Coordinates of C-alpha atoms and ligand atoms in Angstrom, one line a residue:
M16 CA 217.1 -109.4 12.5
T17 CA 213.5 -108.2 13.1
T18 CA 212.6 -104.7 14.2
S19 CA 210.0 -104.1 16.9
F20 CA 207.1 -102.0 15.7
E21 CA 204.5 -99.9 17.5
P22 CA 201.0 -99.9 16.0
V23 CA 199.3 -96.6 15.5
I24 CA 195.5 -96.7 15.1
G25 CA 192.8 -94.2 14.4
L26 CA 189.1 -94.9 14.2
E27 CA 186.3 -93.2 12.1
I28 CA 183.0 -94.2 13.6
H29 CA 179.6 -93.6 12.0
V30 CA 176.7 -93.5 14.4
Q31 CA 173.1 -93.2 13.3
L32 CA 171.5 -90.4 15.2
H33 CA 168.3 -91.3 16.9
S34 CA 166.1 -88.5 15.6
K35 CA 162.5 -88.9 14.6
T36 CA 163.0 -88.0 10.9
K37 CA 165.7 -88.0 8.4
M38 CA 168.5 -85.4 8.0
F39 CA 167.0 -83.2 5.3
C40 CA 163.4 -84.4 4.8
T41 CA 160.4 -85.5 6.9
C42 CA 160.6 -89.2 6.2
L43 CA 160.8 -91.3 9.3
N44 CA 164.3 -92.2 10.5
G45 CA 165.3 -95.7 11.5
M46 CA 163.1 -97.8 9.3
D47 CA 164.7 -101.0 8.0
E48 CA 163.8 -103.8 5.6
S49 CA 161.3 -105.2 8.1
C50 CA 159.1 -102.2 7.4
G51 CA 159.2 -103.1 3.7
P52 CA 161.9 -101.8 1.4
N53 CA 161.5 -98.3 0.1
S54 CA 158.5 -97.7 2.3
E55 CA 159.9 -94.5 3.8
I56 CA 161.1 -92.4 1.0
C57 CA 160.1 -89.1 -0.7
P58 CA 161.3 -87.0 -3.7
R59 CA 164.0 -85.5 -1.5
C60 CA 165.7 -88.5 -0.1
S61 CA 165.4 -90.4 -3.3
G62 CA 167.3 -87.6 -5.1
Q63 CA 164.6 -86.3 -7.5
P64 CA 165.6 -83.2 -9.5
G65 CA 164.4 -79.9 -8.2
T66 CA 164.0 -80.9 -4.6
L67 CA 165.7 -79.0 -1.8
P68 CA 167.1 -80.2 1.5
V69 CA 165.8 -78.8 4.8
M70 CA 167.8 -79.2 7.9
N71 CA 166.4 -81.3 10.7
E72 CA 166.8 -79.3 13.9
G73 CA 166.3 -82.4 16.1
A74 CA 169.2 -84.2 14.4
V75 CA 171.4 -81.2 14.8
R76 CA 170.5 -81.1 18.5
L77 CA 171.4 -84.8 18.9
G78 CA 174.7 -84.2 17.1
V79 CA 175.6 -81.4 19.5
R80 CA 174.6 -83.5 22.5
A81 CA 177.0 -86.1 21.2
G82 CA 179.7 -83.5 20.7
L83 CA 179.3 -82.3 24.2
A84 CA 179.6 -85.9 25.5
L85 CA 182.8 -86.2 23.5
G86 CA 184.2 -83.1 25.1
C87 CA 184.3 -81.3 21.7
Q88 CA 184.6 -77.7 21.1
I89 CA 181.2 -76.8 19.6
N90 CA 181.4 -74.5 16.6
E91 CA 179.0 -71.7 16.4
V92 CA 179.2 -71.7 12.6
S93 CA 179.5 -74.9 10.6
S94 CA 178.6 -75.8 7.0
F95 CA 177.7 -78.5 4.6
E96 CA 179.4 -79.7 1.5
R97 CA 178.7 -82.1 -1.3
K98 CA 180.9 -85.2 -1.5
H99 CA 180.7 -86.7 -5.0
Y100 CA 180.9 -90.3 -6.0
F101 CA 178.8 -92.5 -8.3
Y102 CA 177.2 -95.5 -6.8
P103 CA 173.6 -97.0 -7.0
D104 CA 173.1 -96.4 -3.2
L105 CA 173.6 -92.6 -3.7
P106 CA 170.7 -91.2 -5.7
K107 CA 171.9 -87.7 -6.0
S108 CA 175.5 -88.9 -6.8
Y109 CA 176.7 -86.8 -3.9
Q110 CA 176.4 -87.0 -0.2
I111 CA 175.7 -83.9 1.9
T112 CA 178.3 -83.9 4.6
Q113 CA 180.3 -81.5 6.7
N114 CA 183.9 -81.3 5.6
A115 CA 186.0 -78.2 6.3
H116 CA 183.7 -76.8 9.0
P117 CA 182.2 -79.6 11.2
V118 CA 179.8 -78.7 14.0
N119 CA 181.9 -80.5 16.6
G120 CA 185.6 -79.6 16.7
R121 CA 188.5 -81.0 18.8
G122 CA 187.5 -83.1 21.8
E123 CA 188.8 -85.8 24.1
I124 CA 187.5 -88.9 25.9
E125 CA 189.0 -91.2 28.5
I126 CA 189.1 -95.0 27.9
T127 CA 189.5 -97.8 30.4
F128 CA 191.2 -101.0 29.5
G129 CA 193.2 -103.9 30.9
P130 CA 192.6 -106.7 33.5
K131 CA 189.8 -106.1 36.1
D132 CA 192.2 -105.6 39.0
K133 CA 194.6 -103.5 37.1
L134 CA 192.5 -101.1 35.1
Q135 CA 194.4 -98.5 33.0
K136 CA 193.1 -95.2 31.8
K137 CA 194.2 -93.2 28.8
K138 CA 193.0 -90.0 27.1
I139 CA 192.2 -90.3 23.4
G140 CA 191.8 -87.2 21.3
I141 CA 188.8 -86.6 19.0
H142 CA 189.8 -84.9 15.8
H143 CA 186.2 -83.7 15.1
A144 CA 182.7 -85.1 14.7
H145 CA 180.6 -84.1 11.8
L146 CA 177.0 -84.4 10.6
E147 CA 176.1 -86.1 7.3
E148 CA 173.4 -88.1 5.6
D149 CA 173.5 -91.9 5.2
A150 CA 173.5 -93.6 1.8
A151 CA 170.9 -96.2 0.9
K152 CA 171.4 -99.9 1.6
S153 CA 172.3 -102.2 -1.3
S154 CA 172.3 -105.9 -1.2
H155 CA 173.9 -108.0 -3.9
S156 CA 172.9 -111.5 -4.7
G157 CA 173.7 -113.6 -7.8
D158 CA 173.7 -111.4 -10.9
Y159 CA 171.5 -108.6 -9.5
S160 CA 171.5 -106.0 -6.8
L161 CA 168.7 -104.5 -4.8
V162 CA 168.6 -101.0 -3.3
D163 CA 166.5 -100.0 -0.3
F164 CA 166.3 -96.2 0.1
N165 CA 164.8 -96.3 3.6
R166 CA 168.2 -95.6 5.0
A167 CA 169.1 -92.9 2.4
G168 CA 169.2 -89.5 4.0
C169 CA 169.2 -90.8 7.6
P170 CA 171.3 -88.6 9.9
L171 CA 174.8 -89.8 10.8
L172 CA 177.4 -88.4 13.1
E173 CA 181.0 -89.4 12.0
I174 CA 183.4 -89.3 14.9
V175 CA 187.0 -89.2 13.8
S176 CA 189.6 -90.0 16.4
M177 CA 193.2 -88.8 16.6
P178 CA 195.8 -91.5 15.9
D179 CA 196.2 -92.0 19.6
L180 CA 195.3 -95.7 19.9
R181 CA 198.2 -98.2 20.2
S182 CA 196.6 -101.7 20.3
A183 CA 193.5 -103.6 19.4
D184 CA 192.5 -103.6 23.1
E185 CA 192.7 -99.9 23.2
A186 CA 190.6 -99.6 20.1
Y187 CA 188.0 -102.0 21.6
A188 CA 187.9 -99.9 24.8
Y189 CA 187.5 -96.7 22.7
L190 CA 184.6 -98.2 20.9
T191 CA 183.0 -99.3 24.1
E192 CA 183.3 -95.8 25.5
I193 CA 181.9 -94.2 22.3
K194 CA 178.9 -96.5 22.4
R195 CA 178.4 -95.8 26.1
L196 CA 178.5 -92.1 25.6
M197 CA 176.2 -92.0 22.5
Q198 CA 173.6 -94.1 24.3
W199 CA 174.0 -92.2 27.5
V200 CA 173.0 -88.9 25.9
D201 CA 170.3 -90.5 23.7
A202 CA 172.2 -89.5 20.6
S203 CA 172.1 -93.0 19.2
E204 CA 171.0 -96.5 20.2
C205 CA 174.1 -97.8 18.6
D206 CA 172.5 -101.2 17.7
M207 CA 175.2 -102.8 15.8
E208 CA 173.0 -105.5 14.4
K209 CA 170.9 -102.8 12.7
G210 CA 174.1 -101.1 11.4
E211 CA 173.6 -98.1 13.7
L212 CA 177.3 -98.0 14.5
R213 CA 179.9 -98.7 11.7
V214 CA 183.6 -98.4 12.0
D215 CA 186.5 -97.7 9.7
V216 CA 189.9 -98.6 11.1
N217 CA 193.2 -97.0 10.2
V218 CA 196.3 -98.9 11.1
S219 CA 200.0 -98.2 10.6
L220 CA 203.3 -99.3 12.2
R221 CA 206.4 -97.4 13.1
P222 CA 209.7 -98.7 14.6
V223 CA 209.5 -98.4 18.4
G224 CA 211.1 -95.0 19.3
Q225 CA 210.4 -93.3 16.0
E226 CA 208.1 -90.3 16.1
K227 CA 207.0 -90.2 12.4
F228 CA 204.0 -92.2 11.5
G229 CA 204.2 -95.0 9.0
T230 CA 202.0 -95.6 6.0
R231 CA 198.5 -96.6 6.9
T232 CA 195.8 -98.8 5.5
E233 CA 192.1 -98.3 6.2
I234 CA 189.7 -101.2 6.8
K235 CA 186.2 -100.1 5.9
N236 CA 182.8 -100.8 7.3
L237 CA 183.3 -103.1 10.3
N238 CA 180.0 -103.7 12.1
S239 CA 181.0 -105.6 15.2
F240 CA 183.4 -105.0 18.1
K241 CA 184.9 -108.5 17.4
A242 CA 185.5 -107.7 13.8
V243 CA 187.3 -104.4 14.8
K244 CA 189.6 -106.3 17.2
D245 CA 190.3 -109.2 14.8
A246 CA 190.9 -106.9 11.8
I247 CA 193.3 -104.7 13.7
N248 CA 195.3 -107.7 15.0
Y249 CA 195.4 -109.2 11.6
E250 CA 196.5 -106.0 10.0
I251 CA 199.3 -105.5 12.6
A252 CA 200.6 -109.0 11.9
R253 CA 200.4 -108.5 8.1
Q254 CA 202.2 -105.2 8.1
T255 CA 204.8 -106.5 10.5
Q256 CA 205.6 -109.3 8.1
V257 CA 205.7 -107.0 5.1
L258 CA 208.1 -104.6 6.8
N259 CA 210.3 -107.4 8.2
E260 CA 210.6 -108.9 4.8
G261 CA 212.0 -105.5 3.6
G262 CA 208.8 -104.5 1.8
Q263 CA 206.7 -101.4 2.1
V264 CA 203.1 -101.0 3.3
V265 CA 200.9 -99.7 0.4
Q266 CA 198.4 -97.1 1.4
Q267 CA 195.1 -98.6 0.5
T268 CA 191.5 -99.3 1.5
L269 CA 190.8 -102.8 2.7
L270 CA 187.8 -105.0 3.4
W271 CA 187.7 -107.4 6.3
D272 CA 186.6 -110.9 5.3
K273 CA 185.3 -112.1 8.6
E274 CA 184.5 -115.6 7.5
H275 CA 188.1 -116.3 6.6
G276 CA 189.8 -113.8 8.9
F277 CA 191.9 -111.7 6.5
T278 CA 191.9 -108.3 4.9
K279 CA 191.7 -107.8 1.1
P280 CA 192.1 -104.7 -1.0
M281 CA 188.9 -102.8 -1.9
R282 CA 190.3 -100.0 -4.0
S283 CA 193.3 -97.8 -4.0
K284 CA 192.6 -94.8 -1.7
E285 CA 190.8 -91.9 -3.3
D286 CA 192.3 -88.7 -2.2
A287 CA 190.1 -85.8 -1.2
L288 CA 190.2 -84.4 -4.7
D289 CA 188.4 -87.3 -6.1
Y290 CA 185.3 -86.4 -4.2
R291 CA 185.2 -82.9 -5.6
Y292 CA 184.0 -81.4 -2.4
F293 CA 182.2 -78.1 -2.8
P294 CA 179.9 -76.0 -0.6
E295 CA 176.3 -77.2 -0.6
P296 CA 174.5 -74.3 -2.3
D297 CA 171.1 -75.3 -1.1
L298 CA 171.8 -75.1 2.6
P299 CA 172.8 -71.9 4.5
P300 CA 175.6 -72.2 7.1
L301 CA 174.5 -73.9 10.3
I302 CA 174.5 -71.2 13.0
L303 CA 174.2 -72.4 16.5
R304 CA 173.3 -69.3 18.6
K305 CA 174.9 -69.1 22.0
D306 CA 171.5 -69.2 23.8
R307 CA 170.6 -72.3 21.8
L308 CA 173.8 -74.0 22.8
E309 CA 173.3 -73.0 26.4
K310 CA 169.9 -74.6 26.3
I311 CA 171.3 -77.9 24.9
K312 CA 174.0 -77.8 27.6
A313 CA 171.5 -77.3 30.3
Q314 CA 169.6 -80.4 29.1
M315 CA 172.6 -82.7 29.3
P316 CA 172.6 -85.5 31.9
E317 CA 175.6 -85.9 34.2
L318 CA 178.2 -87.8 32.1
P319 CA 179.3 -91.3 33.0
A320 CA 182.9 -90.3 33.9
A321 CA 181.6 -87.9 36.5
K322 CA 179.2 -90.5 37.9
E323 CA 182.0 -93.1 38.0
A324 CA 184.2 -90.7 40.0
K325 CA 181.3 -90.1 42.4
F326 CA 180.8 -93.9 42.9
V327 CA 184.5 -94.4 43.5
A328 CA 184.3 -91.7 46.1
L329 CA 181.6 -93.7 47.9
G330 CA 184.1 -96.5 48.3
L331 CA 183.4 -98.7 45.2
S332 CA 186.2 -100.3 43.2
A333 CA 186.9 -98.7 39.8
Y334 CA 185.7 -101.9 38.2
D335 CA 182.3 -101.8 40.0
A336 CA 181.9 -98.1 39.3
G337 CA 182.5 -99.0 35.6
V338 CA 179.9 -101.8 35.6
L339 CA 177.3 -99.5 37.3
T340 CA 177.8 -96.8 34.7
L341 CA 177.6 -99.1 31.6
T342 CA 174.3 -97.5 30.9
R343 CA 172.6 -94.4 32.3
K344 CA 169.6 -96.5 33.5
T345 CA 172.0 -98.7 35.6
A346 CA 173.6 -95.7 37.2
E347 CA 170.2 -94.2 38.0
Y348 CA 168.9 -97.4 39.5
F349 CA 172.0 -97.6 41.7
E350 CA 171.5 -94.0 42.8
Q351 CA 167.8 -94.7 43.6
V352 CA 168.7 -97.7 45.8
L353 CA 171.1 -95.4 47.7
S354 CA 168.6 -92.6 48.0
C355 CA 166.3 -95.2 49.7
G356 CA 168.9 -95.6 52.4
A357 CA 170.9 -98.7 51.4
G358 CA 174.7 -98.7 51.8
A359 CA 176.8 -98.1 48.7
K360 CA 178.9 -101.3 48.8
A361 CA 176.0 -103.6 49.5
A362 CA 173.9 -102.0 46.8
A363 CA 176.7 -102.3 44.3
N364 CA 177.2 -105.9 45.2
W365 CA 173.5 -106.8 44.8
I366 CA 173.1 -105.0 41.5
T367 CA 176.3 -106.1 39.8
T368 CA 176.1 -109.8 40.8
D369 CA 172.6 -110.9 41.8
L370 CA 170.4 -108.5 39.8
M371 CA 172.5 -108.3 36.7
G372 CA 173.0 -112.1 36.8
L373 CA 169.3 -112.7 36.6
L374 CA 168.6 -109.9 34.1
N375 CA 171.4 -111.1 31.8
A376 CA 170.1 -114.7 31.9
D377 CA 166.7 -113.3 30.8
K378 CA 168.2 -110.9 28.2
K379 CA 166.5 -108.0 30.0
D380 CA 167.9 -104.6 30.7
I381 CA 167.7 -102.9 34.1
G382 CA 164.7 -100.8 33.0
Q383 CA 162.8 -104.0 32.9
S384 CA 163.9 -105.2 36.3
P385 CA 161.0 -106.9 38.2
V386 CA 162.6 -105.7 41.4
A387 CA 162.2 -101.9 41.8
A388 CA 165.1 -99.9 43.3
A389 CA 163.2 -99.1 46.4
D390 CA 162.3 -102.7 47.0
L391 CA 166.0 -103.8 46.7
A392 CA 166.9 -101.1 49.2
E393 CA 164.4 -102.5 51.6
L394 CA 166.0 -106.0 51.3
I395 CA 169.4 -104.6 51.8
K396 CA 168.3 -102.7 54.9
L397 CA 166.8 -106.0 56.3
V398 CA 170.3 -107.5 56.1
E399 CA 172.1 -104.4 57.4
S400 CA 169.8 -104.3 60.5
G401 CA 170.4 -108.0 61.2
K402 CA 166.8 -109.0 60.6
I403 CA 167.9 -111.6 58.0
S404 CA 171.2 -113.0 57.0
R405 CA 172.9 -112.4 53.6
N406 CA 172.2 -116.0 52.6
Q407 CA 168.5 -115.8 53.5
A408 CA 168.3 -112.5 51.6
K409 CA 169.6 -114.3 48.5
T410 CA 166.6 -116.6 48.6
V411 CA 164.2 -113.7 49.3
F412 CA 165.7 -111.8 46.4
E413 CA 165.2 -114.7 44.0
Q414 CA 161.5 -114.7 45.0
M415 CA 161.3 -111.0 44.7
Y416 CA 162.6 -111.2 41.2
K417 CA 160.3 -114.1 40.3
T418 CA 157.1 -112.8 41.8
G419 CA 157.6 -109.0 42.2
A420 CA 156.6 -109.4 45.9
K421 CA 158.2 -107.1 48.5
A422 CA 161.0 -108.2 50.8
A423 CA 159.3 -107.7 54.1
A424 CA 156.2 -109.7 53.0
L425 CA 158.4 -112.6 51.7
V426 CA 160.5 -112.7 54.9
E427 CA 157.2 -113.0 56.9
K428 CA 155.8 -115.6 54.6
M429 CA 158.9 -117.7 54.5
G430 CA 159.4 -117.4 58.2
L431 CA 162.9 -116.2 57.9
S432 CA 162.9 -113.2 60.2
Q433 CA 165.9 -113.5 62.6
V434 CA 165.1 -113.6 66.3
S435 CA 166.5 -110.5 67.9
D436 CA 164.7 -111.0 71.3
E437 CA 167.7 -110.9 73.6
G438 CA 166.1 -113.2 76.2
Q439 CA 165.6 -115.9 73.7
L440 CA 169.2 -115.5 72.3
F441 CA 170.7 -115.7 75.8
A442 CA 168.6 -118.8 76.6
W443 CA 169.9 -120.5 73.4
A444 CA 173.4 -119.5 74.2
Q445 CA 173.3 -120.9 77.7
E446 CA 171.8 -124.2 76.4
A447 CA 174.6 -124.6 73.9
I448 CA 177.2 -124.0 76.6
N449 CA 175.6 -126.5 78.9
E450 CA 175.5 -129.1 76.1
S451 CA 179.1 -128.7 74.8
P452 CA 181.6 -129.0 77.7
K453 CA 184.4 -129.7 75.2
A454 CA 184.0 -126.5 73.3
V455 CA 183.8 -124.6 76.5
A456 CA 187.0 -126.2 77.8
D457 CA 188.8 -125.4 74.6
F458 CA 187.7 -121.8 74.8
K459 CA 188.9 -121.5 78.3
K460 CA 192.3 -122.9 77.3
G461 CA 192.6 -120.0 75.0
N462 CA 191.2 -121.4 71.7
R463 CA 188.9 -118.5 70.9
A464 CA 187.9 -120.2 67.6
A465 CA 186.0 -122.8 69.7
V466 CA 183.2 -120.3 70.0
G467 CA 182.4 -121.1 66.4
A468 CA 181.2 -124.6 67.3
L469 CA 178.9 -123.0 69.9
V470 CA 177.5 -120.5 67.4
G471 CA 176.9 -123.5 65.0
A472 CA 175.0 -125.3 67.7
V473 CA 172.8 -122.3 68.3
M474 CA 172.1 -121.9 64.6
K475 CA 170.9 -125.5 64.5
K476 CA 168.6 -125.0 67.6
S477 CA 167.2 -121.8 66.2
R478 CA 166.9 -123.2 62.7
G479 CA 169.0 -120.4 61.4
K480 CA 167.0 -117.6 63.0
A481 CA 169.6 -116.4 65.5
N482 CA 171.8 -113.5 64.2
P483 CA 175.3 -115.1 64.1
R484 CA 177.1 -111.9 64.8
R485 CA 175.1 -111.1 67.9
M486 CA 175.2 -114.7 69.0
N487 CA 179.0 -114.6 68.9
E488 CA 179.1 -111.6 71.2
I489 CA 176.6 -113.2 73.6
L490 CA 178.6 -116.4 73.8
V491 CA 181.9 -114.6 74.4
E492 CA 180.2 -112.6 77.1
L493 CA 178.8 -115.7 78.9
L494 CA 182.0 -117.7 78.6
G495 CA 184.0 -114.8 80.0
K496 CA 182.1 -114.8 83.2
Ligands
ADP29 P1 190.8 -89.6 5.6 O1 189.8 -88.5 5.8 O2 191.5 -89.6 4.3 O3 190.3 -91.0 5.9 P2 192.2 -88.5 7.9 O4 193.6 -87.9 7.9 O5 191.1 -87.6 8.2 O6 192.0 -89.3 6.6 O7 192.3 -89.6 9.0 C1 191.3 -90.6 9.2 C2 191.7 -91.4 10.4 O8 192.9 -92.0 10.2 C3 191.7 -90.7 11.7 O9 191.1 -91.4 12.7 C4 193.2 -90.6 12.0 O10 193.5 -90.6 13.4 C5 193.8 -91.8 11.4 N1 195.1 -91.8 10.9 C6 195.7 -90.8 10.3 N2 197.0 -91.1 10.0 C7 197.2 -92.3 10.5 C8 198.4 -93.2 10.6 N3 199.5 -92.9 10.0 N4 198.2 -94.4 11.2 C9 197.1 -94.7 11.7 N5 196.0 -94.0 11.7 C10 196.0 -92.8 11.1
MG30 MG1 188.6 -92.2 6.1
ZN31 ZN1 162.5 -88.4 2.4

């Protein structure tokens, strides 16, 4: 007999904070190999004896912004410790990190997952989020290794979740939300290709109904969303098999072999003692005065969850509200279109389908949109006032996107403007009635759909310039006489 197990998952996410300089020196942050290896280093971040760390206020501010976005309790006093291990990418042989007293305490975020028409929401606890410095980057090839210290000392925020996730899909949604929040508050660009977001995944199983957690394994250093999902699913299947065969899961650290799709042991788990944590003697406690914190809070943008709720209140679906808040720029673009007088549903539709379709095809983000928000609003208003049809507007929009021209000018140039002169509309309607006795007879027999044939006839005559909605009304009026 096989038992059913419930997965329990917790994530530790490292995001590289987007500050100008490194965590404890004035070397530039965010340089990679393309700038030449070891081009942005100094005695401090390369671990020379006798140098002292100096805290980067900008990085602390970004860390606190991130903490506020994660709903964390911000600690007025936090402190740094040394975490020791010996490795060529760690010049001091210890990493300066926050351990017992992190700057960001307990928090909570809400994730959204599931199929488009049946979205589910769930709250996920944040255990804490702490500041630390990054290690250098080593690359191994053949019988030698190279170390690039450009990354050594760059500021990181490690976000540790509570073990609240129950599936790979939930973990994926959690990751998506973390990335959205970090980008939203400008804490990190989270460019995964540049390694600005790295994930350690903890997975355990417990029999369904049991409260006590099972033994976990930790998969280190995943650097894509897909790898996180695949590694979790693999590990769930592997542990299920071990348990069903009467075995026990061994607590260990694993690596994900993404080429072959399996996990392999990296080393048996060090416990905290192995790191010989002790207080960093060269840094005073980090004290965040209340007025400083208030200032940081005052500079926070409205968060995506609040914006989403606002958009739903305007009548949008939860799904569309989610798409429009994927990035802060998208949400702001949408709001600008609204502030220029366009309707919410129409604006959402144009942005999420037409505009994003073209932008995605061009690999552009909305900040690079050739159609300004105010110009899209003008186009929407032309449709809403009946000047042009939705179909005509599509053609106009494509031209706007291609040429950057304004809607009204294009409508004029393309000769699309719908005729709203009532005299002309009534004349066309009467002509169509005279020319289609069959449709008229059908209508009089009670077939109200017959009016559609007459509208079609008028559209032909007017070469698409009659407003079909108004034409319908006119025809019904004339036929009713
Ligand atoms: P460490 O610092 O040794 O990695 P922590 O106890 O701080 O361990 O937990 C790290 C991560 O592991 C957290 O995200 C936490 O939610 C998760 N976690 C802890 N226990 C379990 C468990 N039994 N199963 C799955 N995840 C767990
Ligand atoms: Mg860990
Ligand atoms: Zn430096």
